């Protein structure tokens, strides 16, 4: 198990480039199974979750070629269907959350999929009902094998249908869309997720010959086609990493420029950091964050305490609440952080309290942060990363802290952030991997 040793108190200065979006690329890679022709994907981040999924596709029989440092081609011409029923395949699926999005493409193209309960972050209940109910509505049969702990999904021929999703699940919507593009007839998905990741998936599928309309809305209409063909696709910059860098600059009183952020796809993220008092400027497609000695949290018009909560797009992504909570510990003022979607994601705050942060954990979903206004620094500490987003939040806290901190289980951070210590050390951080 690897660790980071962080020498806190160093300011950053310079330019940093966000990696390709993890949440998008996991969907895009699964979508390459929908055709026997070559699909080329650019701006793929070199991170653990993505690399594991690429390797899984190789073992499934997909021909994968690395075209350049961040470009791969995928050709699912000779998929080994027997391997997909093996215990080895199912065991690998159980450790990779993104593997759940193999269901839609596999059922649509091959009429069958087996999947074990997927793993990933331990951040609370992440149910799969939306995936299953949606694909069932297209005519698939689901059977759960209790002895092997796997789901078996079969379908002679999927047929289009109308459905109103019980929740706007991003991966659930992605799975249903990928199944529906090869179904016979028209599928209508209401209360569909409409995050930029999902928009990108729909655009790729249309480039492959699908007929999807309503992209960027919560009402998608999909006319099924007989087959899809090859295409090229470029992944967006990772909005979560962009937000992480904004928070990092504020906490360390640093001046940085975040390059090529695809600003139009950041939604409400910049405005939410401004609500914490952080100054930032859009310069073309870059974000410039000036050095600030202090930043003050806004209050609502009636004077009540500011609340920052996650919501489905175009609301604030839950993946940034951990970062915003840490940033608030050094702000002037108080804020209520309300994590609605996952009931275990705020449990890392006890580590911040040990570092000297003033936080009241009200319940598993809500925490009140009373900012220090940089009046005194957080103290270095020994910590363990419980999940990807808490891991980067703890790294930000350690970079701003007085003294040296150690974060163990950084494999969780590696799952979502590419060479994070190398990129941050290049602009002034002091992070050593042990």
PDB file of N, CA and C in Angstrom, residues 170-229:
ATOM      1  N   UNK A 170     -26.685   8.748 -13.653  1.00  0.00           N
ATOM      2  CA  UNK A 170     -25.826   8.947 -14.828  1.00  0.00           C
ATOM      3  C   UNK A 170     -25.460   7.601 -15.450  1.00  0.00           C
ATOM      4  N   UNK A 171     -24.922   6.689 -14.634  1.00  0.00           N
ATOM      5  CA  UNK A 171     -24.531   5.396 -15.188  1.00  0.00           C
ATOM      6  C   UNK A 171     -25.753   4.580 -15.591  1.00  0.00           C
ATOM      7  N   UNK A 172     -26.861   4.737 -14.850  1.00  0.00           N
ATOM      8  CA  UNK A 172     -28.093   4.050 -15.228  1.00  0.00           C
ATOM      9  C   UNK A 172     -28.602   4.511 -16.576  1.00  0.00           C
ATOM     10  N   UNK A 173     -28.627   5.828 -16.789  1.00  0.00           N
ATOM     11  CA  UNK A 173     -29.057   6.371 -18.079  1.00  0.00           C
ATOM     12  C   UNK A 173     -28.122   5.902 -19.187  1.00  0.00           C
ATOM     13  N   UNK A 174     -26.809   5.927 -18.916  1.00  0.00           N
ATOM     14  CA  UNK A 174     -25.831   5.498 -19.922  1.00  0.00           C
ATOM     15  C   UNK A 174     -26.070   4.054 -20.333  1.00  0.00           C
ATOM     16  N   UNK A 175     -26.303   3.189 -19.361  1.00  0.00           N
ATOM     17  CA  UNK A 175     -26.539   1.780 -19.654  1.00  0.00           C
ATOM     18  C   UNK A 175     -27.786   1.583 -20.513  1.00  0.00           C
ATOM     19  N   UNK A 176     -28.856   2.288 -20.168  1.00  0.00           N
ATOM     20  CA  UNK A 176     -30.116   2.154 -20.909  1.00  0.00           C
ATOM     21  C   UNK A 176     -29.955   2.689 -22.333  1.00  0.00           C
ATOM     22  N   UNK A 177     -29.282   3.845 -22.465  1.00  0.00           N
ATOM     23  CA  UNK A 177     -29.062   4.420 -23.797  1.00  0.00           C
ATOM     24  C   UNK A 177     -28.270   3.455 -24.669  1.00  0.00           C
ATOM     25  N   UNK A 178     -27.214   2.865 -24.113  1.00  0.00           N
ATOM     26  CA  UNK A 178     -26.390   1.953 -24.907  1.00  0.00           C
ATOM     27  C   UNK A 178     -27.166   0.703 -25.312  1.00  0.00           C
ATOM     28  N   UNK A 179     -28.094   0.268 -24.453  1.00  0.00           N
ATOM     29  CA  UNK A 179     -28.935  -0.870 -24.829  1.00  0.00           C
ATOM     30  C   UNK A 179     -29.953  -0.477 -25.890  1.00  0.00           C
ATOM     31  N   UNK A 180     -30.502   0.732 -25.772  1.00  0.00           N
ATOM     32  CA  UNK A 180     -31.606   1.149 -26.638  1.00  0.00           C
ATOM     33  C   UNK A 180     -31.189   1.455 -28.068  1.00  0.00           C
ATOM     34  N   UNK A 181     -29.923   1.811 -28.293  1.00  0.00           N
ATOM     35  CA  UNK A 181     -29.520   2.226 -29.640  1.00  0.00           C
ATOM     36  C   UNK A 181     -29.642   1.083 -30.648  1.00  0.00           C
ATOM     37  N   UNK A 182     -29.565  -0.174 -30.167  1.00  0.00           N
ATOM     38  CA  UNK A 182     -29.711  -1.318 -31.068  1.00  0.00           C
ATOM     39  C   UNK A 182     -31.044  -2.035 -30.895  1.00  0.00           C
ATOM     40  N   UNK A 183     -31.950  -1.462 -30.082  1.00  0.00           N
ATOM     41  CA  UNK A 183     -33.274  -2.066 -29.889  1.00  0.00           C
ATOM     42  C   UNK A 183     -34.169  -1.766 -31.089  1.00  0.00           C
ATOM     43  N   UNK A 184     -35.156  -2.601 -31.292  1.00  0.00           N
ATOM     44  CA  UNK A 184     -36.095  -2.395 -32.393  1.00  0.00           C
ATOM     45  C   UNK A 184     -37.151  -1.374 -31.958  1.00  0.00           C
ATOM     46  N   UNK A 185     -37.332  -0.315 -32.736  1.00  0.00           N
ATOM     47  CA  UNK A 185     -38.333   0.687 -32.410  1.00  0.00           C
ATOM     48  C   UNK A 185     -37.751   1.873 -31.667  1.00  0.00           C
ATOM     49  N   UNK A 186     -38.630   2.654 -31.076  1.00  0.00           N
ATOM     50  CA  UNK A 186     -38.250   3.919 -30.435  1.00  0.00           C
ATOM     51  C   UNK A 186     -38.296   3.795 -28.916  1.00  0.00           C
ATOM     52  N   UNK A 187     -37.268   4.301 -28.268  1.00  0.00           N
ATOM     53  CA  UNK A 187     -37.205   4.357 -26.811  1.00  0.00           C
ATOM     54  C   UNK A 187     -37.250   5.808 -26.368  1.00  0.00           C
ATOM     55  N   UNK A 188     -38.072   6.084 -25.380  1.00  0.00           N
ATOM     56  CA  UNK A 188     -38.153   7.422 -24.784  1.00  0.00           C
ATOM     57  C   UNK A 188     -37.766   7.313 -23.320  1.00  0.00           C
ATOM     58  N   UNK A 189     -36.761   8.077 -22.923  1.00  0.00           N
ATOM     59  CA  UNK A 189     -36.293   8.065 -21.527  1.00  0.00           C
ATOM     60  C   UNK A 189     -36.561   9.429 -20.919  1.00  0.00           C
ATOM     61  N   UNK A 190     -37.485   9.471 -19.959  1.00  0.00           N
ATOM     62  CA  UNK A 190     -37.796  10.713 -19.251  1.00  0.00           C
ATOM     63  C   UNK A 190     -37.125  10.670 -17.883  1.00  0.00           C
ATOM     64  N   UNK A 191     -36.741  11.834 -17.379  1.00  0.00           N
ATOM     65  CA  UNK A 191     -35.925  11.974 -16.171  1.00  0.00           C
ATOM     66  C   UNK A 191     -34.553  11.343 -16.395  1.00  0.00           C
ATOM     67  N   UNK A 192     -34.070  11.446 -17.624  1.00  0.00           N
ATOM     68  CA  UNK A 192     -32.720  10.979 -17.950  1.00  0.00           C
ATOM     69  C   UNK A 192     -31.686  11.916 -17.344  1.00  0.00           C
ATOM     70  N   UNK A 193     -30.545  11.365 -16.972  1.00  0.00           N
ATOM     71  CA  UNK A 193     -29.420  12.220 -16.580  1.00  0.00           C
ATOM     72  C   UNK A 193     -28.981  13.030 -17.793  1.00  0.00           C
ATOM     73  N   UNK A 194     -28.489  14.236 -17.557  1.00  0.00           N
ATOM     74  CA  UNK A 194     -28.063  15.068 -18.698  1.00  0.00           C
ATOM     75  C   UNK A 194     -26.705  15.716 -18.458  1.00  0.00           C
ATOM     76  N   UNK A 195     -25.883  15.105 -17.574  1.00  0.00           N
ATOM     77  CA  UNK A 195     -24.515  15.578 -17.345  1.00  0.00           C
ATOM     78  C   UNK A 195     -23.720  15.627 -18.646  1.00  0.00           C
ATOM     79  N   UNK A 196     -22.691  16.463 -18.716  1.00  0.00           N
ATOM     80  CA  UNK A 196     -21.851  16.499 -19.913  1.00  0.00           C
ATOM     81  C   UNK A 196     -21.300  15.126 -20.305  1.00  0.00           C
ATOM     82  N   UNK A 197     -21.009  14.262 -19.295  1.00  0.00           N
ATOM     83  CA  UNK A 197     -20.529  12.917 -19.615  1.00  0.00           C
ATOM     84  C   UNK A 197     -21.549  12.183 -20.487  1.00  0.00           C
ATOM     85  N   UNK A 198     -22.820  12.281 -20.091  1.00  0.00           N
ATOM     86  CA  UNK A 198     -23.880  11.584 -20.819  1.00  0.00           C
ATOM     87  C   UNK A 198     -24.078  12.215 -22.196  1.00  0.00           C
ATOM     88  N   UNK A 199     -23.977  13.529 -22.259  1.00  0.00           N
ATOM     89  CA  UNK A 199     -24.078  14.206 -23.555  1.00  0.00           C
ATOM     90  C   UNK A 199     -22.980  13.711 -24.501  1.00  0.00           C
ATOM     91  N   UNK A 200     -21.777  13.580 -23.976  1.00  0.00           N
ATOM     92  CA  UNK A 200     -20.656  13.112 -24.780  1.00  0.00           C
ATOM     93  C   UNK A 200     -20.890  11.683 -25.282  1.00  0.00           C
ATOM     94  N   UNK A 201     -21.402  10.834 -24.411  1.00  0.00           N
ATOM     95  CA  UNK A 201     -21.708   9.467 -24.825  1.00  0.00           C
ATOM     96  C   UNK A 201     -22.713   9.462 -25.970  1.00  0.00           C
ATOM     97  N   UNK A 202     -23.767  10.256 -25.843  1.00  0.00           N
ATOM     98  CA  UNK A 202     -24.796  10.311 -26.890  1.00  0.00           C
ATOM     99  C   UNK A 202     -24.215  10.823 -28.205  1.00  0.00           C
ATOM    100  N   UNK A 203     -23.326  11.807 -28.128  1.00  0.00           N
ATOM    101  CA  UNK A 203     -22.720  12.337 -29.350  1.00  0.00           C
ATOM    102  C   UNK A 203     -21.836  11.281 -30.023  1.00  0.00           C
ATOM    103  N   UNK A 204     -21.075  10.536 -29.216  1.00  0.00           N
ATOM    104  CA  UNK A 204     -20.274   9.459 -29.801  1.00  0.00           C
ATOM    105  C   UNK A 204     -21.183   8.435 -30.483  1.00  0.00           C
ATOM    106  N   UNK A 205     -22.242   8.024 -29.805  1.00  0.00           N
ATOM    107  CA  UNK A 205     -23.135   7.020 -30.383  1.00  0.00           C
ATOM    108  C   UNK A 205     -23.761   7.520 -31.684  1.00  0.00           C
ATOM    109  N   UNK A 206     -24.121   8.792 -31.725  1.00  0.00           N
ATOM    110  CA  UNK A 206     -24.657   9.349 -32.979  1.00  0.00           C
ATOM    111  C   UNK A 206     -23.610   9.327 -34.090  1.00  0.00           C
ATOM    112  N   UNK A 207     -22.351   9.619 -33.736  1.00  0.00           N
ATOM    113  CA  UNK A 207     -21.274   9.540 -34.728  1.00  0.00           C
ATOM    114  C   UNK A 207     -21.082   8.101 -35.215  1.00  0.00           C
ATOM    115  N   UNK A 208     -21.465   7.128 -34.374  1.00  0.00           N
ATOM    116  CA  UNK A 208     -21.361   5.717 -34.737  1.00  0.00           C
ATOM    117  C   UNK A 208     -22.587   5.237 -35.521  1.00  0.00           C
ATOM    118  N   UNK A 209     -23.561   6.138 -35.711  1.00  0.00           N
ATOM    119  CA  UNK A 209     -24.740   5.771 -36.491  1.00  0.00           C
ATOM    120  C   UNK A 209     -26.027   5.660 -35.715  1.00  0.00           C
ATOM    121  N   UNK A 210     -26.003   5.920 -34.405  1.00  0.00           N
ATOM    122  CA  UNK A 210     -27.231   5.906 -33.608  1.00  0.00           C
ATOM    123  C   UNK A 210     -28.085   7.124 -33.935  1.00  0.00           C
ATOM    124  N   UNK A 211     -29.345   7.072 -33.497  1.00  0.00           N
ATOM    125  CA  UNK A 211     -30.262   8.189 -33.723  1.00  0.00           C
ATOM    126  C   UNK A 211     -30.844   8.611 -32.379  1.00  0.00           C
ATOM    127  N   UNK A 212     -30.122   9.515 -31.713  1.00  0.00           N
ATOM    128  CA  UNK A 212     -30.518   9.996 -30.384  1.00  0.00           C
ATOM    129  C   UNK A 212     -30.822  11.474 -30.479  1.00  0.00           C
ATOM    130  N   UNK A 213     -31.980  11.874 -30.002  1.00  0.00           N
ATOM    131  CA  UNK A 213     -32.337  13.295 -29.959  1.00  0.00           C
ATOM    132  C   UNK A 213     -32.677  13.686 -28.522  1.00  0.00           C
ATOM    133  N   UNK A 214     -32.642  15.008 -28.285  1.00  0.00           N
ATOM    134  CA  UNK A 214     -32.893  15.505 -26.925  1.00  0.00           C
ATOM    135  C   UNK A 214     -31.640  15.574 -26.081  1.00  0.00           C
ATOM    136  N   UNK A 215     -30.470  15.467 -26.721  1.00  0.00           N
ATOM    137  CA  UNK A 215     -29.202  15.496 -25.984  1.00  0.00           C
ATOM    138  C   UNK A 215     -29.090  16.805 -25.196  1.00  0.00           C
ATOM    139  N   UNK A 216     -28.640  16.709 -23.947  1.00  0.00           N
ATOM    140  CA  UNK A 216     -28.493  17.813 -22.979  1.00  0.00           C
ATOM    141  C   UNK A 216     -29.789  18.126 -22.263  1.00  0.00           C
ATOM    142  N   UNK A 217     -30.851  17.379 -22.550  1.00  0.00           N
ATOM    143  CA  UNK A 217     -32.111  17.537 -21.806  1.00  0.00           C
ATOM    144  C   UNK A 217     -32.355  16.260 -21.002  1.00  0.00           C
ATOM    145  N   UNK A 218     -33.425  16.281 -20.190  1.00  0.00           N
ATOM    146  CA  UNK A 218     -33.750  15.075 -19.426  1.00  0.00           C
ATOM    147  C   UNK A 218     -34.802  14.212 -20.126  1.00  0.00           C
ATOM    148  N   UNK A 219     -35.022  14.477 -21.414  1.00  0.00           N
ATOM    149  CA  UNK A 219     -35.940  13.681 -22.217  1.00  0.00           C
ATOM    150  C   UNK A 219     -35.210  13.242 -23.487  1.00  0.00           C
ATOM    151  N   UNK A 220     -34.795  11.977 -23.514  1.00  0.00           N
ATOM    152  CA  UNK A 220     -34.055  11.438 -24.649  1.00  0.00           C
ATOM    153  C   UNK A 220     -34.959  10.553 -25.493  1.00  0.00           C
ATOM    154  N   UNK A 221     -34.854  10.683 -26.790  1.00  0.00           N
ATOM    155  CA  UNK A 221     -35.582   9.819 -27.721  1.00  0.00           C
ATOM    156  C   UNK A 221     -34.564   9.090 -28.583  1.00  0.00           C
ATOM    157  N   UNK A 222     -34.683   7.773 -28.624  1.00  0.00           N
ATOM    158  CA  UNK A 222     -33.695   6.947 -29.321  1.00  0.00           C
ATOM    159  C   UNK A 222     -34.428   6.059 -30.328  1.00  0.00           C
ATOM    160  N   UNK A 223     -34.116   6.251 -31.584  1.00  0.00           N
ATOM    161  CA  UNK A 223     -34.636   5.366 -32.627  1.00  0.00           C
ATOM    162  C   UNK A 223     -33.622   4.260 -32.858  1.00  0.00           C
ATOM    163  N   UNK A 224     -34.028   3.027 -32.618  1.00  0.00           N
ATOM    164  CA  UNK A 224     -33.104   1.916 -32.743  1.00  0.00           C
ATOM    165  C   UNK A 224     -32.611   1.720 -34.166  1.00  0.00           C
ATOM    166  N   UNK A 225     -31.355   1.298 -34.306  1.00  0.00           N
ATOM    167  CA  UNK A 225     -30.778   1.009 -35.622  1.00  0.00           C
ATOM    168  C   UNK A 225     -30.273  -0.433 -35.629  1.00  0.00           C
ATOM    169  N   UNK A 226     -29.985  -0.960 -36.818  1.00  0.00           N
ATOM    170  CA  UNK A 226     -29.560  -2.354 -36.944  1.00  0.00           C
ATOM    171  C   UNK A 226     -28.132  -2.566 -36.454  1.00  0.00           C
ATOM    172  N   UNK A 227     -27.247  -1.594 -36.729  1.00  0.00           N
ATOM    173  CA  UNK A 227     -25.838  -1.761 -36.359  1.00  0.00           C
ATOM    174  C   UNK A 227     -25.171  -0.397 -36.269  1.00  0.00           C
ATOM    175  N   UNK A 228     -24.062  -0.359 -35.544  1.00  0.00           N
ATOM    176  CA  UNK A 228     -23.253   0.858 -35.424  1.00  0.00           C
ATOM    177  C   UNK A 228     -21.906   0.623 -36.106  1.00  0.00           C
ATOM    178  N   UNK A 229     -21.232   1.721 -36.445  1.00  0.00           N
ATOM    179  CA  UNK A 229     -19.933   1.637 -37.095  1.00  0.00           C
ATOM    180  C   UNK A 229     -18.877   2.354 -36.265  1.00  0.00           C
TER     181      UNK A 229
END
